[in-house]
Amino acid sequence: MPEIHPTAFVAEGARLADDVVVGPFCAIGPEVEIGAGSVLRSHVAVDGRTVIGEGAQIFPFASVGHQPQDLKYRGEPSRLVIGRDALIRENVTINPGTEGGGMLTEIGDRCALLAGSHVAHDCRIGNDVILVNNVMVAGHVTIGDFAILGGGSAAHQNVRIGAHAFVGGLTGLENDLIPFGMATGNRATLAGLNIVGLRRRGFERDAIHALRRAFRSVFESSEGTLAERTAAVAAEHAGSPLVERMVAFLQTGGERAICTPQSGDAAARA
């Protein structure tokens, strides 16, 4: 049976794996499901139609699955799904989806949400993502695998952040950040590629060099439009996996513009 502290409240209907540990003063709602090996340290509140995968570590005063902060929400049966081995530190807030965003907020495996970070309604977060302290992720944001958002940074509603991207601390990201890109600044600009992250992840040297050449062709040239330069890079670097991922992101498009270098540093034009 789960190990439930006498001061904790677990509502009838909640489904907890046999070895889940629920610490003092936690509150678990009736539609919550928590996977094997998970530990709720103390004062954790989990509610709504929330599924938490195996091996989660959730620290005091985290609020998981409660009603989204969207004034259009009318109690629709939306969900929150969190993958395996989540690390959810103190005062983290994670909201479920809404009718306007697909009814689902989803967080992948092995994600670390550090103290005070917030994930709003209808976000889609990949695997191995790190949100450092006090990161604010607005509604409908998509974050790719292995992305890192530095402390105190903020992602605007509907922004896309590509895989292996890095957002610097205290950065306000208003536009889409390409895979492998690095954004910094009060209002973010594209500061280059996350070369350190690429090396740590073990990408081959030749693949990184090809990505660097492609990045320069797209963002450091003043010839043609961004779309035209992207198409030229796609043809030139066909078969290069990192470049193809960057190109696919640029050509797919979203509701926000693309984060580009600061004007004058690299004259990228949309």
C-alpha atoms as an extended CHARMM CRD file, in Angstrom:
* protein
*
       270  EXT
         1         1  MET       CA              0.0000000000        0.0000000000        0.0000000000  PROA      1               0.0000000000
         2         2  PRO       CA              1.1560000000        3.6050000000       -0.5380000000  PROA      2               0.0000000000
         3         3  GLU       CA              2.8420000000        5.2270000000        2.4410000000  PROA      3               0.0000000000
         4         4  ILE       CA              0.5180000000        8.0910000000        3.3710000000  PROA      4               0.0000000000
         5         5  HSD       CA              1.2720000000       10.3950000000        6.2950000000  PROA      5               0.0000000000
         6         6  PRO       CA             -1.5900000000       10.7100000000        8.7960000000  PROA      6               0.0000000000
         7         7  THR       CA             -1.8890000000       14.4470000000        8.1110000000  PROA      7               0.0000000000
         8         8  ALA       CA             -2.1880000000       13.9920000000        4.3320000000  PROA      8               0.0000000000
         9         9  PHE       CA             -5.5150000000       13.8530000000        2.5090000000  PROA      9               0.0000000000
        10        10  VAL       CA             -6.0100000000       11.4610000000       -0.4080000000  PROA      10              0.0000000000
        11        11  ALA       CA             -9.4830000000       11.6510000000       -1.9350000000  PROA      11              0.0000000000
        12        12  GLU       CA            -11.4430000000        8.5300000000       -2.7450000000  PROA      12              0.0000000000
        13        13  GLY       CA            -10.8630000000        7.6040000000       -6.3740000000  PROA      13              0.0000000000
        14        14  ALA       CA             -7.2330000000        8.7240000000       -6.5440000000  PROA      14              0.0000000000
        15        15  ARG       CA             -4.9700000000        6.0210000000       -7.9750000000  PROA      15              0.0000000000
        16        16  LEU       CA             -1.5700000000        5.7130000000       -6.3530000000  PROA      16              0.0000000000
        17        17  ALA       CA              0.9560000000        2.9760000000       -7.0820000000  PROA      17              0.0000000000
        18        18  ASP       CA              1.7590000000        0.7210000000       -4.1350000000  PROA      18              0.0000000000
        19        19  ASP       CA              5.1200000000        2.3060000000       -3.3070000000  PROA      19              0.0000000000
        20        20  VAL       CA              4.1400000000        5.9770000000       -3.6200000000  PROA      20              0.0000000000
        21        21  VAL       CA              5.0720000000        8.0970000000       -0.5910000000  PROA      21              0.0000000000
        22        22  VAL       CA              2.7640000000       10.9630000000        0.3680000000  PROA      22              0.0000000000
        23        23  GLY       CA              4.2980000000       13.2100000000        3.0170000000  PROA      23              0.0000000000
        24        24  PRO       CA              2.7790000000       15.4650000000        5.6630000000  PROA      24              0.0000000000
        25        25  PHE       CA             -0.0660000000       17.8290000000        4.7630000000  PROA      25              0.0000000000
        26        26  CYS       CA             -0.2970000000       16.8170000000        1.1030000000  PROA      26              0.0000000000
        27        27  ALA       CA             -3.6650000000       16.9080000000       -0.6750000000  PROA      27              0.0000000000
        28        28  ILE       CA             -4.4790000000       14.5630000000       -3.5750000000  PROA      28              0.0000000000
        29        29  GLY       CA             -7.6590000000       14.9800000000       -5.6270000000  PROA      29              0.0000000000
        30        30  PRO       CA            -10.0560000000       12.1850000000       -6.6700000000  PROA      30              0.0000000000
        31        31  GLU       CA             -8.9990000000       11.9930000000      -10.3510000000  PROA      31              0.0000000000
        32        32  VAL       CA             -5.2530000000       12.0070000000       -9.8070000000  PROA      32              0.0000000000
        33        33  GLU       CA             -3.0050000000        9.1190000000      -10.8670000000  PROA      33              0.0000000000
        34        34  ILE       CA              0.5550000000        8.8590000000       -9.5230000000  PROA      34              0.0000000000
        35        35  GLY       CA              3.0680000000        6.3060000000      -10.7790000000  PROA      35              0.0000000000
        36        36  ALA       CA              5.3580000000        3.9290000000       -8.9390000000  PROA      36              0.0000000000
        37        37  GLY       CA              8.2950000000        5.2330000000       -6.9560000000  PROA      37              0.0000000000
        38        38  SER       CA              6.9830000000        8.7780000000       -6.7180000000  PROA      38              0.0000000000
        39        39  VAL       CA              7.5400000000       10.8200000000       -3.5570000000  PROA      39              0.0000000000
        40        40  LEU       CA              5.5600000000       13.8780000000       -2.4750000000  PROA      40              0.0000000000
        41        41  ARG       CA              7.7270000000       15.3870000000        0.2620000000  PROA      41              0.0000000000
        42        42  SER       CA              5.1890000000       17.5590000000        2.1270000000  PROA      42              0.0000000000
        43        43  HSD       CA              2.5210000000       20.2500000000        1.5550000000  PROA      43              0.0000000000
        44        44  VAL       CA              2.0830000000       19.1940000000       -2.0960000000  PROA      44              0.0000000000
        45        45  ALA       CA             -1.3300000000       19.7670000000       -3.7090000000  PROA      45              0.0000000000
        46        46  VAL       CA             -2.2710000000       17.6970000000       -6.7710000000  PROA      46              0.0000000000
        47        47  ASP       CA             -5.7340000000       17.9720000000       -8.2910000000  PROA      47              0.0000000000
        48        48  GLY       CA             -7.7010000000       17.7300000000      -11.5200000000  PROA      48              0.0000000000
        49        49  ARG       CA             -7.3810000000       15.0430000000      -14.1740000000  PROA      49              0.0000000000
        50        50  THR       CA             -3.6730000000       14.7140000000      -13.5760000000  PROA      50              0.0000000000
        51        51  VAL       CA             -1.3760000000       11.8070000000      -14.4190000000  PROA      51              0.0000000000
        52        52  ILE       CA              2.1490000000       11.7950000000      -12.9580000000  PROA      52              0.0000000000
        53        53  GLY       CA              4.5440000000        9.1350000000      -14.2190000000  PROA      53              0.0000000000
        54        54  GLU       CA              6.8550000000        6.8750000000      -12.2740000000  PROA      54              0.0000000000
        55        55  GLY       CA              9.6970000000        8.1960000000      -10.1660000000  PROA      55              0.0000000000
        56        56  ALA       CA              8.4790000000       11.7570000000       -9.6140000000  PROA      56              0.0000000000
        57        57  GLN       CA             10.0450000000       13.7990000000       -6.8190000000  PROA      57              0.0000000000
        58        58  ILE       CA              7.7460000000       16.6610000000       -5.7700000000  PROA      58              0.0000000000
        59        59  PHE       CA              8.7890000000       19.1700000000       -3.1450000000  PROA      59              0.0000000000
        60        60  PRO       CA              6.8410000000       21.3440000000       -0.6780000000  PROA      60              0.0000000000
        61        61  PHE       CA              4.1500000000       23.7760000000       -1.7970000000  PROA      61              0.0000000000
        62        62  ALA       CA              4.0390000000       22.6370000000       -5.4090000000  PROA      62              0.0000000000
        63        63  SER       CA              0.5930000000       23.0710000000       -6.9860000000  PROA      63              0.0000000000
        64        64  VAL       CA              0.0080000000       20.5510000000       -9.7550000000  PROA      64              0.0000000000
        65        65  GLY       CA             -3.1200000000       20.2350000000      -11.8920000000  PROA      65              0.0000000000
        66        66  HSD       CA             -5.2820000000       22.9370000000      -10.3920000000  PROA      66              0.0000000000
        67        67  GLN       CA             -7.5760000000       25.1520000000      -12.4640000000  PROA      67              0.0000000000
        68        68  PRO       CA             -5.6900000000       27.0530000000      -15.2040000000  PROA      68              0.0000000000
        69        69  GLN       CA             -5.1970000000       30.7980000000      -14.9750000000  PROA      69              0.0000000000
        70        70  ASP       CA             -7.2330000000       31.4080000000      -18.1110000000  PROA      70              0.0000000000
        71        71  LEU       CA            -10.3440000000       33.5360000000      -17.5900000000  PROA      71              0.0000000000
        72        72  LYS       CA            -12.0380000000       31.7050000000      -20.4710000000  PROA      72              0.0000000000
        73        73  TYR       CA            -11.8320000000       28.3940000000      -18.6140000000  PROA      73              0.0000000000
        74        74  ARG       CA            -15.2970000000       27.1040000000      -17.7510000000  PROA      74              0.0000000000
        75        75  GLY       CA            -14.5390000000       23.8680000000      -15.9600000000  PROA      75              0.0000000000
        76        76  GLU       CA            -14.0410000000       21.7250000000      -19.0650000000  PROA      76              0.0000000000
        77        77  PRO       CA            -12.5350000000       18.2800000000      -18.3150000000  PROA      77              0.0000000000
        78        78  SER       CA             -9.0170000000       19.0910000000      -19.4920000000  PROA      78              0.0000000000
        79        79  ARG       CA             -5.9350000000       17.1310000000      -18.4400000000  PROA      79              0.0000000000
        80        80  LEU       CA             -2.3480000000       17.3600000000      -17.2690000000  PROA      80              0.0000000000
        81        81  VAL       CA              0.0890000000       14.5520000000      -18.0890000000  PROA      81              0.0000000000
        82        82  ILE       CA              3.6230000000       14.4740000000      -16.6480000000  PROA      82              0.0000000000
        83        83  GLY       CA              6.1390000000       11.8290000000      -17.7420000000  PROA      83              0.0000000000
        84        84  ARG       CA              8.5960000000        9.6700000000      -15.8250000000  PROA      84              0.0000000000
        85        85  ASP       CA             11.2300000000       10.8360000000      -13.3470000000  PROA      85              0.0000000000
        86        86  ALA       CA              9.9850000000       14.4020000000      -13.0120000000  PROA      86              0.0000000000
        87        87  LEU       CA             11.7510000000       16.7210000000      -10.5730000000  PROA      87              0.0000000000
        88        88  ILE       CA              9.2830000000       19.3510000000       -9.3510000000  PROA      88              0.0000000000
        89        89  ARG       CA             10.8000000000       21.6560000000       -6.7660000000  PROA      89              0.0000000000
        90        90  GLU       CA              9.2950000000       24.0690000000       -4.2290000000  PROA      90              0.0000000000
        91        91  ASN       CA              6.4370000000       26.4030000000       -5.2290000000  PROA      91              0.0000000000
        92        92  VAL       CA              6.1760000000       25.1200000000       -8.7940000000  PROA      92              0.0000000000
        93        93  THR       CA              2.7720000000       25.5830000000      -10.4520000000  PROA      93              0.0000000000
        94        94  ILE       CA              1.5760000000       23.4930000000      -13.3930000000  PROA      94              0.0000000000
        95        95  ASN       CA             -1.8710000000       23.9510000000      -14.9440000000  PROA      95              0.0000000000
        96        96  PRO       CA             -3.9580000000       21.5950000000      -17.1190000000  PROA      96              0.0000000000
        97        97  GLY       CA             -5.2060000000       22.4280000000      -20.5910000000  PROA      97              0.0000000000
        98        98  THR       CA             -8.2400000000       24.3330000000      -21.8170000000  PROA      98              0.0000000000
        99        99  GLU       CA            -10.8110000000       23.9350000000      -24.5660000000  PROA      99              0.0000000000
       100       100  GLY       CA             -9.0040000000       26.5650000000      -26.6020000000  PROA      100             0.0000000000
       101       101  GLY       CA             -5.7120000000       24.6850000000      -26.5900000000  PROA      101             0.0000000000
       102       102  GLY       CA             -6.4600000000       21.0160000000      -27.0820000000  PROA      102             0.0000000000
       103       103  MET       CA             -7.5280000000       20.1890000000      -23.5150000000  PROA      103             0.0000000000
       104       104  LEU       CA             -4.0480000000       19.0080000000      -22.5290000000  PROA      104             0.0000000000
       105       105  THR       CA             -0.8830000000       20.2340000000      -20.8740000000  PROA      105             0.0000000000
       106       106  GLU       CA              1.8860000000       17.6930000000      -21.3970000000  PROA      106             0.0000000000
       107       107  ILE       CA              5.3710000000       17.4170000000      -19.8750000000  PROA      107             0.0000000000
       108       108  GLY       CA              7.7620000000       14.7140000000      -21.0490000000  PROA      108             0.0000000000
       109       109  ASP       CA             10.1590000000       12.4050000000      -19.2200000000  PROA      109             0.0000000000
       110       110  ARG       CA             13.0350000000       13.4570000000      -16.9490000000  PROA      110             0.0000000000
       111       111  CYS       CA             12.1010000000       17.1340000000      -16.8310000000  PROA      111             0.0000000000
       112       112  ALA       CA             13.3280000000       19.3610000000      -14.0130000000  PROA      112             0.0000000000
       113       113  LEU       CA             11.1190000000       22.2390000000      -12.9370000000  PROA      113             0.0000000000
       114       114  LEU       CA             13.1000000000       24.1460000000      -10.3450000000  PROA      114             0.0000000000
       115       115  ALA       CA             11.8000000000       26.3280000000       -7.5270000000  PROA      115             0.0000000000
       116       116  GLY       CA              9.1000000000       28.8290000000       -8.3770000000  PROA      116             0.0000000000
       117       117  SER       CA              8.7660000000       27.9280000000      -12.0540000000  PROA      117             0.0000000000
       118       118  HSD       CA              5.3530000000       28.0340000000      -13.7380000000  PROA      118             0.0000000000
       119       119  VAL       CA              3.9210000000       26.0520000000      -16.6710000000  PROA      119             0.0000000000
       120       120  ALA       CA              0.6130000000       27.4390000000      -17.8940000000  PROA      120             0.0000000000
       121       121  HSD       CA             -2.3000000000       25.7910000000      -19.6920000000  PROA      121             0.0000000000
       122       122  ASP       CA             -1.9420000000       23.8600000000      -22.9590000000  PROA      122             0.0000000000
       123       123  CYS       CA              1.8590000000       23.7950000000      -22.9900000000  PROA      123             0.0000000000
       124       124  ARG       CA              3.7170000000       20.9380000000      -24.6580000000  PROA      124             0.0000000000
       125       125  ILE       CA              7.1190000000       20.2840000000      -23.1290000000  PROA      125             0.0000000000
       126       126  GLY       CA              9.4420000000       17.5740000000      -24.4360000000  PROA      126             0.0000000000
       127       127  ASN       CA             11.8480000000       15.2610000000      -22.6370000000  PROA      127             0.0000000000
       128       128  ASP       CA             14.8450000000       16.3000000000      -20.5160000000  PROA      128             0.0000000000
       129       129  VAL       CA             13.8370000000       19.9570000000      -20.3500000000  PROA      129             0.0000000000
       130       130  ILE       CA             15.1140000000       22.1460000000      -17.5000000000  PROA      130             0.0000000000
       131       131  LEU       CA             13.2440000000       25.1810000000      -16.2110000000  PROA      131             0.0000000000
       132       132  VAL       CA             15.5280000000       26.9800000000      -13.7650000000  PROA      132             0.0000000000
       133       133  ASN       CA             14.1730000000       28.9290000000      -10.7670000000  PROA      133             0.0000000000
       134       134  ASN       CA             11.2850000000       31.3240000000      -11.4000000000  PROA      134             0.0000000000
       135       135  VAL       CA             10.8950000000       30.5780000000      -15.1020000000  PROA      135             0.0000000000
       136       136  MET       CA              7.4960000000       31.6780000000      -16.4290000000  PROA      136             0.0000000000
       137       137  VAL       CA              6.0320000000       29.7170000000      -19.3380000000  PROA      137             0.0000000000
       138       138  ALA       CA              2.7950000000       31.2100000000      -20.6550000000  PROA      138             0.0000000000
       139       139  GLY       CA             -0.0650000000       29.2780000000      -22.2260000000  PROA      139             0.0000000000
       140       140  HSD       CA              0.2320000000       27.2970000000      -25.4730000000  PROA      140             0.0000000000
       141       141  VAL       CA              4.0490000000       27.2780000000      -25.4370000000  PROA      141             0.0000000000
       142       142  THR       CA              5.9130000000       24.3680000000      -27.0640000000  PROA      142             0.0000000000
       143       143  ILE       CA              9.3850000000       23.4240000000      -25.8050000000  PROA      143             0.0000000000
       144       144  GLY       CA             11.5650000000       20.8110000000      -27.5200000000  PROA      144             0.0000000000
       145       145  ASP       CA             13.7140000000       18.1040000000      -25.9530000000  PROA      145             0.0000000000
       146       146  PHE       CA             16.7820000000       19.1130000000      -23.9070000000  PROA      146             0.0000000000
       147       147  ALA       CA             15.9470000000       22.8250000000      -23.9500000000  PROA      147             0.0000000000
       148       148  ILE       CA             17.0600000000       24.8810000000      -20.9500000000  PROA      148             0.0000000000
       149       149  LEU       CA             15.3800000000       28.0770000000      -19.7560000000  PROA      149             0.0000000000
       150       150  GLY       CA             17.5750000000       30.1200000000      -17.4190000000  PROA      150             0.0000000000
       151       151  GLY       CA             16.4520000000       31.5570000000      -14.0990000000  PROA      151             0.0000000000
       152       152  GLY       CA             13.7890000000       34.2460000000      -14.2060000000  PROA      152             0.0000000000
       153       153  SER       CA             13.2230000000       33.9540000000      -17.9590000000  PROA      153             0.0000000000
       154       154  ALA       CA              9.7770000000       34.1790000000      -19.5180000000  PROA      154             0.0000000000
       155       155  ALA       CA              8.2500000000       32.6660000000      -22.6580000000  PROA      155             0.0000000000
       156       156  HSD       CA              5.3910000000       34.5740000000      -24.3040000000  PROA      156             0.0000000000
       157       157  GLN       CA              2.1120000000       32.8320000000      -25.1060000000  PROA      157             0.0000000000
       158       158  ASN       CA              2.2390000000       30.6200000000      -28.2350000000  PROA      158             0.0000000000
       159       159  VAL       CA              6.0330000000       30.7420000000      -28.4800000000  PROA      159             0.0000000000
       160       160  ARG       CA              7.8870000000       27.7000000000      -29.8540000000  PROA      160             0.0000000000
       161       161  ILE       CA             11.2850000000       26.8090000000      -28.3970000000  PROA      161             0.0000000000
       162       162  GLY       CA             13.2480000000       24.2610000000      -30.4090000000  PROA      162             0.0000000000
       163       163  ALA       CA             15.0980000000       21.2260000000      -29.1340000000  PROA      163             0.0000000000
       164       164  HSD       CA             18.4800000000       21.8310000000      -27.4560000000  PROA      164             0.0000000000
       165       165  ALA       CA             17.8280000000       25.5770000000      -27.3160000000  PROA      165             0.0000000000
       166       166  PHE       CA             19.0390000000       27.7580000000      -24.4580000000  PROA      166             0.0000000000
       167       167  VAL       CA             17.2650000000       30.8230000000      -23.0690000000  PROA      167             0.0000000000
       168       168  GLY       CA             19.4640000000       33.0110000000      -20.8870000000  PROA      168             0.0000000000
       169       169  GLY       CA             18.5190000000       34.0870000000      -17.3870000000  PROA      169             0.0000000000
       170       170  LEU       CA             16.0800000000       37.0240000000      -17.0880000000  PROA      170             0.0000000000
       171       171  THR       CA             15.3720000000       36.8440000000      -20.8170000000  PROA      171             0.0000000000
       172       172  GLY       CA             11.9380000000       37.7480000000      -22.1620000000  PROA      172             0.0000000000
       173       173  LEU       CA             11.3010000000       35.5230000000      -25.1850000000  PROA      173             0.0000000000
       174       174  GLU       CA              8.5590000000       36.9550000000      -27.4060000000  PROA      174             0.0000000000
       175       175  ASN       CA              9.3160000000       35.0300000000      -30.6130000000  PROA      175             0.0000000000
       176       176  ASP       CA             10.1010000000       31.4740000000      -31.7070000000  PROA      176             0.0000000000
       177       177  LEU       CA             13.6050000000       30.2340000000      -30.8870000000  PROA      177             0.0000000000
       178       178  ILE       CA             15.1540000000       27.8430000000      -33.3900000000  PROA      178             0.0000000000
       179       179  PRO       CA             16.4320000000       24.4090000000      -32.3610000000  PROA      179             0.0000000000
       180       180  PHE       CA             20.0060000000       24.6530000000      -31.0290000000  PROA      180             0.0000000000
       181       181  GLY       CA             19.6200000000       28.4290000000      -30.7530000000  PROA      181             0.0000000000
       182       182  MET       CA             20.5890000000       30.6540000000      -27.8430000000  PROA      182             0.0000000000
       183       183  ALA       CA             18.4880000000       33.6860000000      -26.8880000000  PROA      183             0.0000000000
       184       184  THR       CA             19.4270000000       36.4610000000      -24.4660000000  PROA      184             0.0000000000
       185       185  GLY       CA             18.2940000000       39.9580000000      -23.5950000000  PROA      185             0.0000000000
       186       186  ASN       CA             15.4770000000       41.8280000000      -21.8910000000  PROA      186             0.0000000000
       187       187  ARG       CA             13.5410000000       41.3600000000      -25.1190000000  PROA      187             0.0000000000
       188       188  ALA       CA             15.2750000000       38.3310000000      -26.5430000000  PROA      188             0.0000000000
       189       189  THR       CA             17.4620000000       38.3610000000      -29.6040000000  PROA      189             0.0000000000
       190       190  LEU       CA             19.1870000000       35.3860000000      -31.1800000000  PROA      190             0.0000000000
       191       191  ALA       CA             22.6980000000       35.3120000000      -29.7220000000  PROA      191             0.0000000000
       192       192  GLY       CA             24.0090000000       32.3660000000      -31.7080000000  PROA      192             0.0000000000
       193       193  LEU       CA             24.0160000000       28.5960000000      -31.3670000000  PROA      193             0.0000000000
       194       194  ASN       CA             24.0860000000       26.5920000000      -28.1410000000  PROA      194             0.0000000000
       195       195  ILE       CA             27.4690000000       25.0840000000      -29.0040000000  PROA      195             0.0000000000
       196       196  VAL       CA             28.2410000000       24.0780000000      -25.4200000000  PROA      196             0.0000000000
       197       197  GLY       CA             24.9560000000       22.1580000000      -25.2160000000  PROA      197             0.0000000000
       198       198  LEU       CA             25.5610000000       20.4540000000      -28.5520000000  PROA      198             0.0000000000
       199       199  ARG       CA             28.9830000000       19.2430000000      -27.4300000000  PROA      199             0.0000000000
       200       200  ARG       CA             27.6330000000       18.0250000000      -24.1060000000  PROA      200             0.0000000000
       201       201  ARG       CA             24.9650000000       16.0370000000      -25.8960000000  PROA      201             0.0000000000
       202       202  GLY       CA             27.6290000000       14.3160000000      -27.9830000000  PROA      202             0.0000000000
       203       203  PHE       CA             26.7930000000       15.6090000000      -31.4560000000  PROA      203             0.0000000000
       204       204  GLU       CA             29.5040000000       14.9570000000      -34.0160000000  PROA      204             0.0000000000
       205       205  ARG       CA             31.9560000000       17.7120000000      -34.8540000000  PROA      205             0.0000000000
       206       206  ASP       CA             31.1100000000       17.6840000000      -38.5760000000  PROA      206             0.0000000000
       207       207  ALA       CA             27.3910000000       17.9970000000      -37.8500000000  PROA      207             0.0000000000
       208       208  ILE       CA             28.0240000000       21.0130000000      -35.6100000000  PROA      208             0.0000000000
       209       209  HSD       CA             30.2040000000       22.6690000000      -38.2490000000  PROA      209             0.0000000000
       210       210  ALA       CA             27.5100000000       22.1570000000      -40.8800000000  PROA      210             0.0000000000
       211       211  LEU       CA             24.9490000000       23.7120000000      -38.5500000000  PROA      211             0.0000000000
       212       212  ARG       CA             27.2340000000       26.6920000000      -37.9580000000  PROA      212             0.0000000000
       213       213  ARG       CA             27.5990000000       27.2810000000      -41.7100000000  PROA      213             0.0000000000
       214       214  ALA       CA             23.8590000000       27.0080000000      -42.2070000000  PROA      214             0.0000000000
       215       215  PHE       CA             23.1700000000       29.3850000000      -39.3100000000  PROA      215             0.0000000000
       216       216  ARG       CA             25.4760000000       32.0060000000      -40.8110000000  PROA      216             0.0000000000
       217       217  SER       CA             23.8420000000       31.6620000000      -44.2140000000  PROA      217             0.0000000000
       218       218  VAL       CA             20.3590000000       32.1330000000      -42.7630000000  PROA      218             0.0000000000
       219       219  PHE       CA             20.9520000000       34.7550000000      -40.0850000000  PROA      219             0.0000000000
       220       220  GLU       CA             24.1440000000       36.6350000000      -41.0120000000  PROA      220             0.0000000000
       221       221  SER       CA             23.3960000000       37.3380000000      -44.6440000000  PROA      221             0.0000000000
       222       222  SER       CA             21.4910000000       40.3740000000      -45.9030000000  PROA      222             0.0000000000
       223       223  GLU       CA             20.6070000000       38.8330000000      -49.2570000000  PROA      223             0.0000000000
       224       224  GLY       CA             16.9650000000       37.9150000000      -49.8500000000  PROA      224             0.0000000000
       225       225  THR       CA             14.3440000000       37.2040000000      -47.2460000000  PROA      225             0.0000000000
       226       226  LEU       CA             14.6230000000       34.8350000000      -44.3250000000  PROA      226             0.0000000000
       227       227  ALA       CA             12.3880000000       32.3620000000      -46.1780000000  PROA      227             0.0000000000
       228       228  GLU       CA             14.5590000000       32.5290000000      -49.3020000000  PROA      228             0.0000000000
       229       229  ARG       CA             17.7690000000       32.0330000000      -47.3590000000  PROA      229             0.0000000000
       230       230  THR       CA             16.2150000000       29.1020000000      -45.4830000000  PROA      230             0.0000000000
       231       231  ALA       CA             15.2120000000       27.4300000000      -48.7560000000  PROA      231             0.0000000000
       232       232  ALA       CA             18.7390000000       27.8550000000      -50.1190000000  PROA      232             0.0000000000
       233       233  VAL       CA             20.2510000000       26.3340000000      -46.9700000000  PROA      233             0.0000000000
       234       234  ALA       CA             17.8250000000       23.4000000000      -47.1650000000  PROA      234             0.0000000000
       235       235  ALA       CA             19.0770000000       22.5900000000      -50.6690000000  PROA      235             0.0000000000
       236       236  GLU       CA             22.7430000000       23.1120000000      -49.8360000000  PROA      236             0.0000000000
       237       237  HSD       CA             22.7340000000       21.0240000000      -46.6470000000  PROA      237             0.0000000000
       238       238  ALA       CA             20.3270000000       18.2380000000      -47.5860000000  PROA      238             0.0000000000
       239       239  GLY       CA             21.1480000000       15.1620000000      -45.5110000000  PROA      239             0.0000000000
       240       240  SER       CA             22.6490000000       17.1070000000      -42.5950000000  PROA      240             0.0000000000
       241       241  PRO       CA             20.3950000000       16.1290000000      -39.6440000000  PROA      241             0.0000000000
       242       242  LEU       CA             20.9430000000       19.1940000000      -37.4560000000  PROA      242             0.0000000000
       243       243  VAL       CA             20.4530000000       21.5970000000      -40.3350000000  PROA      243             0.0000000000
       244       244  GLU       CA             17.3430000000       19.7600000000      -41.4520000000  PROA      244             0.0000000000
       245       245  ARG       CA             15.8380000000       20.1610000000      -37.9760000000  PROA      245             0.0000000000
       246       246  MET       CA             16.5370000000       23.8870000000      -37.9880000000  PROA      246             0.0000000000
       247       247  VAL       CA             15.1230000000       24.2620000000      -41.4930000000  PROA      247             0.0000000000
       248       248  ALA       CA             11.9840000000       22.2700000000      -40.6470000000  PROA      248             0.0000000000
       249       249  PHE       CA             11.3560000000       24.5300000000      -37.6450000000  PROA      249             0.0000000000
       250       250  LEU       CA             11.7740000000       27.6740000000      -39.7440000000  PROA      250             0.0000000000
       251       251  GLN       CA              9.5710000000       26.4230000000      -42.5380000000  PROA      251             0.0000000000
       252       252  THR       CA              6.7910000000       25.1030000000      -40.3220000000  PROA      252             0.0000000000
       253       253  GLY       CA              6.0070000000       28.4660000000      -38.7800000000  PROA      253             0.0000000000
       254       254  GLY       CA              3.7990000000       29.3520000000      -35.8400000000  PROA      254             0.0000000000
       255       255  GLU       CA              1.8190000000       32.2390000000      -34.4590000000  PROA      255             0.0000000000
       256       256  ARG       CA              4.9250000000       34.1830000000      -33.4360000000  PROA      256             0.0000000000
       257       257  ALA       CA              7.7570000000       35.5500000000      -35.5520000000  PROA      257             0.0000000000
       258       258  ILE       CA             11.2460000000       34.0190000000      -35.5070000000  PROA      258             0.0000000000
       259       259  CYS       CA             13.7260000000       35.3080000000      -32.9420000000  PROA      259             0.0000000000
       260       260  THR       CA             16.5870000000       36.8530000000      -34.9510000000  PROA      260             0.0000000000
       261       261  PRO       CA             19.9100000000       38.5390000000      -34.1370000000  PROA      261             0.0000000000
       262       262  GLN       CA             19.9050000000       42.1370000000      -33.0090000000  PROA      262             0.0000000000
       263       263  SER       CA             19.7260000000       44.5930000000      -35.8750000000  PROA      263             0.0000000000
       264       264  GLY       CA             23.2140000000       45.5930000000      -36.8880000000  PROA      264             0.0000000000
       265       265  ASP       CA             24.8520000000       42.4570000000      -35.5310000000  PROA      265             0.0000000000
       266       266  ALA       CA             23.5090000000       40.1870000000      -38.2430000000  PROA      266             0.0000000000
       267       267  ALA       CA             21.0360000000       41.7000000000      -40.6630000000  PROA      267             0.0000000000
       268       268  ALA       CA             18.4950000000       38.8900000000      -40.8200000000  PROA      268             0.0000000000
       269       269  ARG       CA             15.3060000000       40.0240000000      -42.4980000000  PROA      269             0.0000000000
       270       270  ALA       CA             11.9360000000       38.2620000000      -42.3200000000  PROA      270             0.0000000000
